[in-house]
Amino acid sequence: MISDVAPLGGQTIGKATDREEAWWLCQRYGLKPFPLEDPSDVELVGGDNGEKVWMVPCEHTEYPYDRAAFENRRRDALATLENGFPAWPAAEENGIAFQTFRQRLKRGWSAERAATEGVREISPNPDDEWEVVALENGLSVRAYRSRVQAGCPEAIAATMGLSWRSW
């Protein structure tokens, strides 16, 4: 059963199914739960409207100004999975970059699909000699092709470093 999570004496910050997830959520949002290594003090109590709430003893009851915790909370608020949990941690576990995840959501993808569908790999064309040179120079296939598409000659696109636009 999914229940709300709140630091002891604070407002609801998310949802969790068990005490470990509730403890982890407070840790992720920079509230510093007690004890720091063990979620044993987390309790499931009745809320104001009759629903159960995971109460986590934390050093902070309000959201602290911690940059990493702020980013986690902002990213977690973008989309939720069908089970009610934030989609960003799932995307992060699947190796999807945040910008890719956010663009997928802007294009209308479901949170589930945006967080779980892998990124497309572009396979190199072994018959394109300049593409082979680009790969040997440490340039990705995607970067090489985008340079050529932008109007850069193939020889320059494959051999120039990051300052290729000044040719």
mmCIF file of N, CA and C in Angstrom, residues 8-127:
data_model
loop_
_atom_site.group_PDB
_atom_site.id
_atom_site.type_symbol
_atom_site.label_atom_id
_atom_site.label_comp_id
_atom_site.label_asym_id
_atom_site.label_seq_id
_atom_site.Cartn_x
_atom_site.Cartn_y
_atom_site.Cartn_z
ATOM 1 N N LEU A 8 8.983 14.204 10.502
ATOM 2 C CA LEU A 8 8.274 14.387 11.763
ATOM 3 C C LEU A 8 8.093 15.878 12.038
ATOM 4 N N GLY A 9 6.837 16.326 12.068
ATOM 5 C CA GLY A 9 6.533 17.735 12.301
ATOM 6 C C GLY A 9 6.523 18.576 11.038
ATOM 7 N N GLY A 10 6.613 17.975 9.865
ATOM 8 C CA GLY A 10 6.657 18.720 8.607
ATOM 9 C C GLY A 10 5.539 18.327 7.658
ATOM 10 N N GLN A 11 5.577 18.887 6.465
ATOM 11 C CA GLN A 11 4.580 18.642 5.431
ATOM 12 C C GLN A 11 4.933 17.394 4.615
ATOM 13 N N THR A 12 3.955 16.848 3.913
ATOM 14 C CA THR A 12 4.156 15.692 3.049
ATOM 15 C C THR A 12 5.135 16.038 1.933
ATOM 16 N N ILE A 13 6.088 15.128 1.680
ATOM 17 C CA ILE A 13 7.084 15.372 0.633
ATOM 18 C C ILE A 13 7.005 14.368 -0.512
ATOM 19 N N GLY A 14 6.269 13.265 -0.337
ATOM 20 C CA GLY A 14 6.184 12.264 -1.387
ATOM 21 C C GLY A 14 5.405 11.053 -0.936
ATOM 22 N N LYS A 15 5.633 9.921 -1.616
ATOM 23 C CA LYS A 15 4.931 8.675 -1.320
ATOM 24 C C LYS A 15 5.918 7.521 -1.229
ATOM 25 N N ALA A 16 5.563 6.518 -0.433
ATOM 26 C CA ALA A 16 6.413 5.334 -0.284
ATOM 27 C C ALA A 16 5.544 4.144 0.110
ATOM 28 N N THR A 17 6.057 2.931 -0.153
ATOM 29 C CA THR A 17 5.329 1.722 0.219
ATOM 30 C C THR A 17 5.835 1.111 1.515
ATOM 31 N N ASP A 18 7.073 1.414 1.901
ATOM 32 C CA ASP A 18 7.591 0.851 3.148
ATOM 33 C C ASP A 18 8.529 1.842 3.833
ATOM 34 N N ARG A 19 8.989 1.486 5.017
ATOM 35 C CA ARG A 19 9.804 2.408 5.807
ATOM 36 C C ARG A 19 11.146 2.724 5.166
ATOM 37 N N GLU A 20 11.734 1.755 4.442
ATOM 38 C CA GLU A 20 13.012 2.003 3.777
ATOM 39 C C GLU A 20 12.863 3.061 2.687
ATOM 40 N N GLU A 21 11.782 2.963 1.897
ATOM 41 C CA GLU A 21 11.560 3.943 0.843
ATOM 42 C C GLU A 21 11.276 5.322 1.427
ATOM 43 N N ALA A 22 10.540 5.384 2.514
ATOM 44 C CA ALA A 22 10.239 6.664 3.167
ATOM 45 C C ALA A 22 11.525 7.301 3.687
ATOM 46 N N TRP A 23 12.362 6.500 4.318
ATOM 47 C CA TRP A 23 13.646 6.981 4.836
ATOM 48 C C TRP A 23 14.526 7.473 3.692
ATOM 49 N N TRP A 24 14.569 6.699 2.594
ATOM 50 C CA TRP A 24 15.379 7.049 1.427
ATOM 51 C C TRP A 24 14.909 8.364 0.817
ATOM 52 N N LEU A 25 13.594 8.587 0.745
ATOM 53 C CA LEU A 25 13.058 9.805 0.162
ATOM 54 C C LEU A 25 13.502 11.029 0.969
ATOM 55 N N CYS A 26 13.438 10.955 2.284
ATOM 56 C CA CYS A 26 13.897 12.064 3.125
ATOM 57 C C CYS A 26 15.402 12.279 2.945
ATOM 58 N N GLN A 27 16.149 11.196 2.825
ATOM 59 C CA GLN A 27 17.597 11.286 2.587
ATOM 60 C C GLN A 27 17.860 11.966 1.251
ATOM 61 N N ARG A 28 17.125 11.568 0.224
ATOM 62 C CA ARG A 28 17.294 12.110 -1.125
ATOM 63 C C ARG A 28 16.999 13.603 -1.170
ATOM 64 N N TYR A 29 16.037 14.051 -0.373
ATOM 65 C CA TYR A 29 15.648 15.459 -0.376
ATOM 66 C C TYR A 29 16.433 16.287 0.634
ATOM 67 N N GLY A 30 17.464 15.730 1.227
ATOM 68 C CA GLY A 30 18.371 16.486 2.077
ATOM 69 C C GLY A 30 17.820 16.817 3.449
ATOM 70 N N LEU A 31 16.846 16.049 3.943
ATOM 71 C CA LEU A 31 16.253 16.327 5.254
ATOM 72 C C LEU A 31 17.027 15.661 6.389
ATOM 73 N N LYS A 32 18.015 14.846 6.082
ATOM 74 C CA LYS A 32 18.894 14.166 7.048
ATOM 75 C C LYS A 32 18.099 13.372 8.091
ATOM 76 N N PRO A 33 17.549 12.217 7.694
ATOM 77 C CA PRO A 33 16.777 11.396 8.644
ATOM 78 C C PRO A 33 17.664 10.779 9.719
ATOM 79 N N PHE A 34 17.074 10.556 10.921
ATOM 80 C CA PHE A 34 17.759 9.888 12.032
ATOM 81 C C PHE A 34 17.225 8.479 12.152
ATOM 82 N N PRO A 35 18.026 7.510 12.465
ATOM 83 C CA PRO A 35 19.483 7.481 12.353
ATOM 84 C C PRO A 35 19.891 7.500 10.878
ATOM 85 N N LEU A 36 21.127 7.883 10.616
ATOM 86 C CA LEU A 36 21.571 8.085 9.239
ATOM 87 C C LEU A 36 21.724 6.801 8.428
ATOM 88 N N GLU A 37 21.943 5.663 9.094
ATOM 89 C CA GLU A 37 22.160 4.415 8.363
ATOM 90 C C GLU A 37 21.003 3.442 8.451
ATOM 91 N N ASP A 38 20.052 3.680 9.331
ATOM 92 C CA ASP A 38 19.034 2.676 9.623
ATOM 93 C C ASP A 38 17.639 3.301 9.652
ATOM 94 N N PRO A 39 16.704 2.805 8.828
ATOM 95 C CA PRO A 39 15.354 3.370 8.814
ATOM 96 C C PRO A 39 14.418 2.790 9.881
ATOM 97 N N SER A 40 14.952 2.238 10.964
ATOM 98 C CA SER A 40 14.117 1.548 11.954
ATOM 99 C C SER A 40 13.173 2.468 12.719
ATOM 100 N N ASP A 41 13.468 3.774 12.811
ATOM 101 C CA ASP A 41 12.618 4.692 13.574
ATOM 102 C C ASP A 41 11.460 5.273 12.764
ATOM 103 N N VAL A 42 11.336 4.897 11.496
ATOM 104 C CA VAL A 42 10.242 5.384 10.660
ATOM 105 C C VAL A 42 8.951 4.681 11.075
ATOM 106 N N GLU A 43 7.876 5.460 11.262
ATOM 107 C CA GLU A 43 6.608 4.893 11.711
ATOM 108 C C GLU A 43 5.486 5.243 10.745
ATOM 109 N N LEU A 44 4.533 4.323 10.614
ATOM 110 C CA LEU A 44 3.337 4.545 9.814
ATOM 111 C C LEU A 44 2.222 4.952 10.765
ATOM 112 N N VAL A 45 1.757 6.197 10.672
ATOM 113 C CA VAL A 45 0.732 6.715 11.574
ATOM 114 C C VAL A 45 -0.459 7.207 10.767
ATOM 115 N N GLY A 46 -1.594 7.359 11.438
ATOM 116 C CA GLY A 46 -2.795 7.869 10.792
ATOM 117 C C GLY A 46 -2.695 9.367 10.558
ATOM 118 N N GLY A 47 -3.092 9.832 9.375
ATOM 119 C CA GLY A 47 -3.051 11.254 9.049
ATOM 120 C C GLY A 47 -4.331 11.967 9.438
ATOM 121 N N ASP A 48 -4.424 13.248 9.102
ATOM 122 C CA ASP A 48 -5.594 14.061 9.442
ATOM 123 C C ASP A 48 -6.859 13.577 8.743
ATOM 124 N N ASN A 49 -6.736 13.119 7.517
ATOM 125 C CA ASN A 49 -7.901 12.694 6.746
ATOM 126 C C ASN A 49 -8.127 11.182 6.791
ATOM 127 N N GLY A 50 -7.520 10.490 7.748
ATOM 128 C CA GLY A 50 -7.719 9.052 7.915
ATOM 129 C C GLY A 50 -6.742 8.186 7.143
ATOM 130 N N GLU A 51 -5.947 8.796 6.262
ATOM 131 C CA GLU A 51 -4.963 8.023 5.516
ATOM 132 C C GLU A 51 -3.705 7.843 6.355
ATOM 133 N N LYS A 52 -2.940 6.815 6.039
ATOM 134 C CA LYS A 52 -1.685 6.539 6.749
ATOM 135 C C LYS A 52 -0.553 7.370 6.170
ATOM 136 N N VAL A 53 0.366 7.811 7.034
ATOM 137 C CA VAL A 53 1.507 8.623 6.631
ATOM 138 C C VAL A 53 2.762 8.054 7.283
ATOM 139 N N TRP A 54 3.823 7.894 6.477
ATOM 140 C CA TRP A 54 5.118 7.502 7.025
ATOM 141 C C TRP A 54 5.734 8.730 7.666
ATOM 142 N N MET A 55 5.987 8.689 8.967
ATOM 143 C CA MET A 55 6.622 9.798 9.679
ATOM 144 C C MET A 55 8.090 9.440 9.910
ATOM 145 N N VAL A 56 8.970 10.290 9.394
ATOM 146 C CA VAL A 56 10.403 10.039 9.451
ATOM 147 C C VAL A 56 11.055 11.086 10.352
ATOM 148 N N PRO A 57 11.714 10.665 11.441
ATOM 149 C CA PRO A 57 12.439 11.659 12.255
ATOM 150 C C PRO A 57 13.632 12.202 11.473
ATOM 151 N N CYS A 58 13.661 13.525 11.288
ATOM 152 C CA CYS A 58 14.704 14.160 10.474
ATOM 153 C C CYS A 58 15.278 15.364 11.201
ATOM 154 N N GLU A 59 16.486 15.743 10.794
ATOM 155 C CA GLU A 59 17.105 16.945 11.349
ATOM 156 C C GLU A 59 16.340 18.194 10.909
ATOM 157 N N HIS A 60 15.854 18.195 9.668
ATOM 158 C CA HIS A 60 15.108 19.335 9.133
ATOM 159 C C HIS A 60 13.652 18.931 8.927
ATOM 160 N N THR A 61 12.724 19.818 9.266
ATOM 161 C CA THR A 61 11.311 19.543 8.978
ATOM 162 C C THR A 61 10.886 20.249 7.707
ATOM 163 N N GLU A 62 11.537 21.348 7.387
ATOM 164 C CA GLU A 62 11.274 22.052 6.138
ATOM 165 C C GLU A 62 12.390 21.719 5.160
ATOM 166 N N TYR A 63 12.126 21.952 3.912
ATOM 167 C CA TYR A 63 13.084 21.644 2.877
ATOM 168 C C TYR A 63 14.306 22.558 2.983
ATOM 169 N N PRO A 64 15.509 22.009 3.221
ATOM 170 C CA PRO A 64 16.713 22.848 3.360
ATOM 171 C C PRO A 64 17.218 23.334 2.001
ATOM 172 N N TYR A 65 18.072 24.336 2.029
ATOM 173 C CA TYR A 65 18.629 24.880 0.794
ATOM 174 C C TYR A 65 19.922 24.166 0.450
ATOM 175 N N ASP A 66 19.796 22.963 -0.009
ATOM 176 C CA ASP A 66 20.907 22.119 -0.420
ATOM 177 C C ASP A 66 20.748 21.927 -1.926
ATOM 178 N N ARG A 67 21.736 22.336 -2.720
ATOM 179 C CA ARG A 67 21.615 22.340 -4.178
ATOM 180 C C ARG A 67 21.274 20.962 -4.741
ATOM 181 N N ALA A 68 21.973 19.939 -4.294
ATOM 182 C CA ALA A 68 21.709 18.590 -4.814
ATOM 183 C C ALA A 68 20.309 18.126 -4.445
ATOM 184 N N ALA A 69 19.905 18.379 -3.207
ATOM 185 C CA ALA A 69 18.565 17.983 -2.780
ATOM 186 C C ALA A 69 17.504 18.779 -3.541
ATOM 187 N N PHE A 70 17.776 20.060 -3.801
ATOM 188 C CA PHE A 70 16.843 20.879 -4.573
ATOM 189 C C PHE A 70 16.668 20.307 -5.975
ATOM 190 N N GLU A 71 17.764 19.919 -6.611
ATOM 191 C CA GLU A 71 17.690 19.340 -7.948
ATOM 192 C C GLU A 71 16.901 18.040 -7.935
ATOM 193 N N ASN A 72 17.138 17.185 -6.934
ATOM 194 C CA ASN A 72 16.398 15.936 -6.841
ATOM 195 C C ASN A 72 14.905 16.189 -6.718
ATOM 196 N N ARG A 73 14.545 17.134 -5.865
ATOM 197 C CA ARG A 73 13.124 17.406 -5.649
ATOM 198 C C ARG A 73 12.490 17.997 -6.905
ATOM 199 N N ARG A 74 13.194 18.892 -7.581
ATOM 200 C CA ARG A 74 12.670 19.498 -8.812
ATOM 201 C C ARG A 74 12.499 18.427 -9.898
ATOM 202 N N ARG A 75 13.485 17.567 -10.020
ATOM 203 C CA ARG A 75 13.417 16.521 -11.048
ATOM 204 C C ARG A 75 12.353 15.477 -10.720
ATOM 205 N N ASP A 76 12.225 15.132 -9.452
ATOM 206 C CA ASP A 76 11.218 14.147 -9.057
ATOM 207 C C ASP A 76 9.804 14.657 -9.291
ATOM 208 N N ALA A 77 9.612 15.977 -9.276
ATOM 209 C CA ALA A 77 8.280 16.552 -9.442
ATOM 210 C C ALA A 77 7.842 16.627 -10.898
ATOM 211 N N LEU A 78 8.729 16.331 -11.848
ATOM 212 C CA LEU A 78 8.376 16.442 -13.264
ATOM 213 C C LEU A 78 7.291 15.462 -13.691
ATOM 214 N N ALA A 79 7.424 14.215 -13.281
ATOM 215 C CA ALA A 79 6.475 13.195 -13.723
ATOM 216 C C ALA A 79 6.452 12.047 -12.722
ATOM 217 N N THR A 80 5.326 11.360 -12.681
ATOM 218 C CA THR A 80 5.202 10.199 -11.800
ATOM 219 C C THR A 80 4.841 8.970 -12.619
ATOM 220 N N LEU A 81 5.300 7.830 -12.131
ATOM 221 C CA LEU A 81 4.978 6.556 -12.766
ATOM 222 C C LEU A 81 3.556 6.162 -12.394
ATOM 223 N N GLU A 82 3.053 5.091 -12.991
ATOM 224 C CA GLU A 82 1.688 4.647 -12.719
ATOM 225 C C GLU A 82 1.483 4.267 -11.253
ATOM 226 N N ASN A 83 2.557 3.854 -10.566
ATOM 227 C CA ASN A 83 2.425 3.460 -9.160
ATOM 228 C C ASN A 83 2.498 4.652 -8.214
ATOM 229 N N GLY A 84 2.640 5.879 -8.741
ATOM 230 C CA GLY A 84 2.642 7.074 -7.914
ATOM 231 C C GLY A 84 4.020 7.576 -7.513
ATOM 232 N N PHE A 85 5.069 6.845 -7.854
ATOM 233 C CA PHE A 85 6.425 7.262 -7.509
ATOM 234 C C PHE A 85 6.997 8.162 -8.592
ATOM 235 N N PRO A 86 7.992 8.999 -8.247
ATOM 236 C CA PRO A 86 8.605 9.860 -9.263
ATOM 237 C C PRO A 86 9.298 9.037 -10.345
ATOM 238 N N ALA A 87 9.237 9.539 -11.572
ATOM 239 C CA ALA A 87 9.802 8.802 -12.707
ATOM 240 C C ALA A 87 11.298 9.042 -12.874
ATOM 241 N N TRP A 88 11.811 10.193 -12.407
ATOM 242 C CA TRP A 88 13.219 10.503 -12.645
ATOM 243 C C TRP A 88 14.183 9.484 -12.053
ATOM 244 N N PRO A 89 14.011 9.002 -10.798
ATOM 245 C CA PRO A 89 14.964 7.998 -10.304
ATOM 246 C C PRO A 89 15.011 6.744 -11.175
ATOM 247 N N ALA A 90 13.864 6.347 -11.739
ATOM 248 C CA ALA A 90 13.851 5.183 -12.633
ATOM 249 C C ALA A 90 14.633 5.475 -13.906
ATOM 250 N N ALA A 91 14.481 6.679 -14.434
ATOM 251 C CA ALA A 91 15.234 7.063 -15.633
ATOM 252 C C ALA A 91 16.727 7.098 -15.339
ATOM 253 N N GLU A 92 17.071 7.614 -14.162
ATOM 254 C CA GLU A 92 18.474 7.690 -13.754
ATOM 255 C C GLU A 92 19.082 6.293 -13.641
ATOM 256 N N GLU A 93 18.330 5.350 -13.085
ATOM 257 C CA GLU A 93 18.803 3.970 -12.962
ATOM 258 C C GLU A 93 18.978 3.317 -14.327
ATOM 259 N N ASN A 94 18.162 3.735 -15.311
ATOM 260 C CA ASN A 94 18.244 3.168 -16.657
ATOM 261 C C ASN A 94 19.273 3.867 -17.530
ATOM 262 N N GLY A 95 20.026 4.815 -16.951
ATOM 263 C CA GLY A 95 21.096 5.477 -17.686
ATOM 264 C C GLY A 95 20.624 6.537 -18.665
ATOM 265 N N ILE A 96 19.439 7.096 -18.446
ATOM 266 C CA ILE A 96 18.901 8.124 -19.333
ATOM 267 C C ILE A 96 19.276 9.488 -18.771
ATOM 268 N N ALA A 97 19.874 10.318 -19.588
ATOM 269 C CA ALA A 97 20.284 11.654 -19.164
ATOM 270 C C ALA A 97 19.052 12.499 -18.847
ATOM 271 N N PHE A 98 19.216 13.438 -17.914
ATOM 272 C CA PHE A 98 18.082 14.258 -17.500
ATOM 273 C C PHE A 98 17.503 15.059 -18.657
ATOM 274 N N GLN A 99 18.362 15.644 -19.497
ATOM 275 C CA GLN A 99 17.862 16.433 -20.629
ATOM 276 C C GLN A 99 17.062 15.562 -21.591
ATOM 277 N N THR A 100 17.499 14.344 -21.821
ATOM 278 C CA THR A 100 16.763 13.417 -22.679
ATOM 279 C C THR A 100 15.416 13.100 -22.058
ATOM 280 N N PHE A 101 15.413 12.824 -20.762
ATOM 281 C CA PHE A 101 14.174 12.516 -20.045
ATOM 282 C C PHE A 101 13.196 13.687 -20.138
ATOM 283 N N ARG A 102 13.675 14.900 -19.893
ATOM 284 C CA ARG A 102 12.808 16.077 -19.912
ATOM 285 C C ARG A 102 12.266 16.348 -21.317
ATOM 286 N N GLN A 103 13.105 16.195 -22.337
ATOM 287 C CA GLN A 103 12.641 16.405 -23.710
ATOM 288 C C GLN A 103 11.578 15.379 -24.102
ATOM 289 N N ARG A 104 11.745 14.156 -23.653
ATOM 290 C CA ARG A 104 10.735 13.134 -23.936
ATOM 291 C C ARG A 104 9.395 13.515 -23.325
ATOM 292 N N LEU A 105 9.414 14.012 -22.104
ATOM 293 C CA LEU A 105 8.172 14.443 -21.461
ATOM 294 C C LEU A 105 7.553 15.615 -22.214
ATOM 295 N N LYS A 106 8.377 16.552 -22.676
ATOM 296 C CA LYS A 106 7.860 17.700 -23.430
ATOM 297 C C LYS A 106 7.234 17.273 -24.751
ATOM 298 N N ARG A 107 7.748 16.196 -25.336
ATOM 299 C CA ARG A 107 7.192 15.683 -26.594
ATOM 300 C C ARG A 107 5.903 14.892 -26.391
ATOM 301 N N GLY A 108 5.504 14.711 -25.134
ATOM 302 C CA GLY A 108 4.250 14.021 -24.867
ATOM 303 C C GLY A 108 4.385 12.551 -24.515
ATOM 304 N N TRP A 109 5.598 12.087 -24.286
ATOM 305 C CA TRP A 109 5.785 10.688 -23.893
ATOM 306 C C TRP A 109 5.210 10.484 -22.500
ATOM 307 N N SER A 110 4.754 9.287 -22.216
ATOM 308 C CA SER A 110 4.313 8.962 -20.858
ATOM 309 C C SER A 110 5.547 8.887 -19.958
ATOM 310 N N ALA A 111 5.341 9.097 -18.672
ATOM 311 C CA ALA A 111 6.462 9.049 -17.730
ATOM 312 C C ALA A 111 7.111 7.669 -17.739
ATOM 313 N N GLU A 112 6.304 6.629 -17.846
ATOM 314 C CA GLU A 112 6.810 5.252 -17.876
ATOM 315 C C GLU A 112 7.734 5.035 -19.069
ATOM 316 N N ARG A 113 7.277 5.470 -20.245
ATOM 317 C CA ARG A 113 8.070 5.283 -21.457
ATOM 318 C C ARG A 113 9.331 6.143 -21.427
ATOM 319 N N ALA A 114 9.209 7.397 -20.980
ATOM 320 C CA ALA A 114 10.357 8.301 -20.936
ATOM 321 C C ALA A 114 11.438 7.802 -19.990
ATOM 322 N N ALA A 115 11.047 7.108 -18.923
ATOM 323 C CA ALA A 115 12.000 6.644 -17.918
ATOM 324 C C ALA A 115 12.602 5.281 -18.235
ATOM 325 N N THR A 116 11.946 4.502 -19.091
ATOM 326 C CA THR A 116 12.407 3.128 -19.289
ATOM 327 C C THR A 116 12.930 2.827 -20.685
ATOM 328 N N GLU A 117 12.472 3.546 -21.706
ATOM 329 C CA GLU A 117 12.912 3.236 -23.064
ATOM 330 C C GLU A 117 14.347 3.708 -23.268
ATOM 331 N N GLY A 118 15.189 2.815 -23.708
ATOM 332 C CA GLY A 118 16.599 3.134 -23.891
ATOM 333 C C GLY A 118 16.831 4.152 -24.998
ATOM 334 N N VAL A 119 18.015 4.711 -25.011
ATOM 335 C CA VAL A 119 18.362 5.677 -26.048
ATOM 336 C C VAL A 119 18.804 4.936 -27.303
ATOM 337 N N ARG A 120 18.549 5.555 -28.443
ATOM 338 C CA ARG A 120 18.912 4.920 -29.716
ATOM 339 C C ARG A 120 20.418 4.998 -29.928
ATOM 340 N N GLU A 121 20.954 3.907 -30.332
ATOM 341 C CA GLU A 121 22.374 3.874 -30.681
ATOM 342 C C GLU A 121 22.480 4.013 -32.197
ATOM 343 N N ILE A 122 23.364 4.871 -32.636
ATOM 344 C CA ILE A 122 23.577 5.047 -34.068
ATOM 345 C C ILE A 122 24.774 4.199 -34.456
ATOM 346 N N SER A 123 24.541 3.284 -35.385
ATOM 347 C CA SER A 123 25.651 2.420 -35.795
ATOM 348 C C SER A 123 26.434 3.098 -36.918
ATOM 349 N N PRO A 124 27.744 2.981 -36.859
ATOM 350 C CA PRO A 124 28.577 3.623 -37.885
ATOM 351 C C PRO A 124 28.464 2.919 -39.228
ATOM 352 N N ASN A 125 28.688 3.673 -40.279
ATOM 353 C CA ASN A 125 28.691 3.137 -41.631
ATOM 354 C C ASN A 125 30.138 2.818 -42.002
ATOM 355 N N PRO A 126 30.521 1.541 -42.088
ATOM 356 C CA PRO A 126 31.923 1.198 -42.373
ATOM 357 C C PRO A 126 32.358 1.586 -43.786
ATOM 358 N N ASP A 127 31.399 1.857 -44.693
ATOM 359 C CA ASP A 127 31.746 2.232 -46.067
ATOM 360 C C ASP A 127 32.088 3.713 -46.193
#
